[in-house]
Short mmCIF file of C-alpha atoms in Angstrom, two decimals:
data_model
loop_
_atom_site.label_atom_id
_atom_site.label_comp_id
_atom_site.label_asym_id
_atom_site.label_seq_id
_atom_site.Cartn_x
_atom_site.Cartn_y
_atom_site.Cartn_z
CA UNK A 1 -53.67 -46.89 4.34
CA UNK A 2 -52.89 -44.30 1.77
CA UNK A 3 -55.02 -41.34 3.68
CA UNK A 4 -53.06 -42.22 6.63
CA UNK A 5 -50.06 -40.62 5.56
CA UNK A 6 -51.81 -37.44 4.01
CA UNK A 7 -53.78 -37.54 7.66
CA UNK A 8 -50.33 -38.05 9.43
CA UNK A 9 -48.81 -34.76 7.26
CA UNK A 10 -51.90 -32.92 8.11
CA UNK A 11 -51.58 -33.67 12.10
CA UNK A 12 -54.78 -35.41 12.40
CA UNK A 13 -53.20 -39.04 12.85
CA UNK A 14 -50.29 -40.08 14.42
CA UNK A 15 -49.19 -44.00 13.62
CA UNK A 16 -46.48 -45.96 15.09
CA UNK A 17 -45.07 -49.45 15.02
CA UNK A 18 -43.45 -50.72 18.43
CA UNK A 19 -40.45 -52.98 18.51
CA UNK A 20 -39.12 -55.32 21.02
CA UNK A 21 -36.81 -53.11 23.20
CA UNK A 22 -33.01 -52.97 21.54
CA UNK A 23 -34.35 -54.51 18.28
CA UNK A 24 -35.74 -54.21 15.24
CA UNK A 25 -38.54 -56.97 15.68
CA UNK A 26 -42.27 -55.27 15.94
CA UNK A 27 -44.32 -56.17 18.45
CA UNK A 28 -47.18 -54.72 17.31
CA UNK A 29 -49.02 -51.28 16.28
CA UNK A 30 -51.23 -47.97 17.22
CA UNK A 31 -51.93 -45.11 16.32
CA UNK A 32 -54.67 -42.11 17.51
CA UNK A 33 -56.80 -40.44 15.04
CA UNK A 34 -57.81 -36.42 15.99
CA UNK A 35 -60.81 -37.12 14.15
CA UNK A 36 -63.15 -39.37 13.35
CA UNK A 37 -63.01 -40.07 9.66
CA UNK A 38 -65.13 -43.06 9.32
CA UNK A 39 -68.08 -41.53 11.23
CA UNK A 40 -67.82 -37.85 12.21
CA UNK A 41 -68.33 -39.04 15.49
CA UNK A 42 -67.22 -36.25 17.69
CA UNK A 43 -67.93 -38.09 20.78
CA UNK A 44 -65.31 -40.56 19.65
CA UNK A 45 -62.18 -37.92 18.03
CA UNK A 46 -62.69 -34.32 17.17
CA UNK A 47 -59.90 -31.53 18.35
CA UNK A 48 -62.54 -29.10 19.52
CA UNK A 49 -63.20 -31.40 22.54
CA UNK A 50 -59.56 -32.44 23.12
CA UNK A 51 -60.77 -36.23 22.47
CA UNK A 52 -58.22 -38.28 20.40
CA UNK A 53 -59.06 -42.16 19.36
CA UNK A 54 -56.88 -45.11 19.52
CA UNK A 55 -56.94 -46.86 16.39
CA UNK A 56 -55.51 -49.84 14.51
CA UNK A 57 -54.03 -51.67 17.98
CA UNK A 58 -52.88 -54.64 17.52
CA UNK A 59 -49.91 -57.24 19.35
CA UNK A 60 -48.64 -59.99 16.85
CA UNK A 61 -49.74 -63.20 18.25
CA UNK A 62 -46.36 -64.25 19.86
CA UNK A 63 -46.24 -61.65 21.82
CA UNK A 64 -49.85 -61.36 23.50
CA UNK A 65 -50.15 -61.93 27.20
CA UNK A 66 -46.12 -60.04 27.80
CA UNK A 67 -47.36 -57.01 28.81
CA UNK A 68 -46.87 -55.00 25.59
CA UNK A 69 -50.45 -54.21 24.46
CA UNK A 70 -50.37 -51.88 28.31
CA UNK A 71 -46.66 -50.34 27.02
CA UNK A 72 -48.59 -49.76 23.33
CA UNK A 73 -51.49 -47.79 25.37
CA UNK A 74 -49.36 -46.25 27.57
CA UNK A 75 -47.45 -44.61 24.82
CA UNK A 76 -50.58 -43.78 22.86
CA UNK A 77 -51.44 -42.18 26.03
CA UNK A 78 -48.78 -40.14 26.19
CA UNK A 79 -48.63 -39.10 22.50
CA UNK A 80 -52.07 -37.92 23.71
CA UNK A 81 -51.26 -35.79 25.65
CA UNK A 82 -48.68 -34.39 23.96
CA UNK A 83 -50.67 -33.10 21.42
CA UNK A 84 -53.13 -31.53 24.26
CA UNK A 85 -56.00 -33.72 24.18
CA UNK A 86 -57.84 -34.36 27.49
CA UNK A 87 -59.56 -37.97 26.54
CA UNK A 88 -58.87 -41.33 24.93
CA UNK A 89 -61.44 -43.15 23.18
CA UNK A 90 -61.22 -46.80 22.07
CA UNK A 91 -63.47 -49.11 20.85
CA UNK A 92 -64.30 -52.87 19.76
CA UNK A 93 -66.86 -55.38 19.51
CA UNK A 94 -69.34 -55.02 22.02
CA UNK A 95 -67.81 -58.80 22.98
CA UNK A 96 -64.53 -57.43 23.59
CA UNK A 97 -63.10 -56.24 26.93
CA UNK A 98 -59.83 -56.06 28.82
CA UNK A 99 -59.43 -52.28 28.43
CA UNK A 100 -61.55 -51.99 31.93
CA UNK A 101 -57.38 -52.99 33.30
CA UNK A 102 -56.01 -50.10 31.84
CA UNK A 103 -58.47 -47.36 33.33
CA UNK A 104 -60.79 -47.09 29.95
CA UNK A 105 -64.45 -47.38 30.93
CA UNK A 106 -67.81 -47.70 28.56
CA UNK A 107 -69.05 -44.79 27.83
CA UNK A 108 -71.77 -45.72 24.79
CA UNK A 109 -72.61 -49.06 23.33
CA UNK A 110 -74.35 -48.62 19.33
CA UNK A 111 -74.52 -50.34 15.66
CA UNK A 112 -71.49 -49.59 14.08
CA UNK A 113 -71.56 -50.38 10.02
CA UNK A 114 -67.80 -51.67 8.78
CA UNK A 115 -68.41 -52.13 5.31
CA UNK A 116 -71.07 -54.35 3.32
CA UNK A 117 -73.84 -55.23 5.20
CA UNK A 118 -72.85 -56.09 8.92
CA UNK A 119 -73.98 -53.68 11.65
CA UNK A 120 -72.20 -54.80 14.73
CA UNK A 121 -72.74 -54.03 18.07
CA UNK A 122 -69.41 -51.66 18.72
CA UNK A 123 -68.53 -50.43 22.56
CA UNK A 124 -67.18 -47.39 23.26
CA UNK A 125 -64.73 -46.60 26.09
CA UNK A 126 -62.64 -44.06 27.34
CA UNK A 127 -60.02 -42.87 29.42
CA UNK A 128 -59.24 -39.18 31.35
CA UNK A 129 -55.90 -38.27 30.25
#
């Protein structure tokens, strides 16, 4: 979490928390990372191709199933565009869907390493901004 906010003064991460409308209650967070630090995957964040990556997403429990996590992607979405990219990535677990609902579609499907020893199967989407 510390490089986030050196990333966020450089302008290669923007994060937000969202709140229940009129409160101060999160809901839940995102953010979208201009590159990708992790892997140097340039098919999944880099500036030179306009392609920014949702990252850290999450809805607290309570509130999944309300609608938020499409008002969280929205806004990523426009934050995207904002700062003149042309694609969202996101991925997950190759397990995971739902993002099909929200106009992402798979784009790659590989071994992803997230610490120690696990390589797990990691799906890639994206979205036309």
């Amino acid at each position: 979490v510390p490089t986030w906010f050196v990333q966020q003064a450089e302008g290669t991460r923007v994060m937000a928390i969202f709140y229940l409308p009129g409160t101060k209650t999160p809901v839940g967070m995102g953010g979208i990372e201009l590159e990708d630090f992790a892997h140097h995957d340039k098919d999944v964040a880099d500036l030179g191709t306009k392609r920014g990556c949702v990252v850290s997403l999450f809805v607290y429990k309570q509130y999944r199933g309300k609608g938020y996590l499409g008002q969280i992607l929205h806004t990523c979405e426009e934050i995207a565009r904002n700062k003149g990219l042309a694609v969202l990535t996101i991925y997950g677990l190759a397990k995971a869907g739902g993002y099909e609902k929200f106009g992402y579609r798979t784009f790659k499907v590989e071994k992803r390493n997230y610490g120690g020893e696990n390589n797990w199967e990691t799906r890639f989407l994206l979205k036309d901004l």
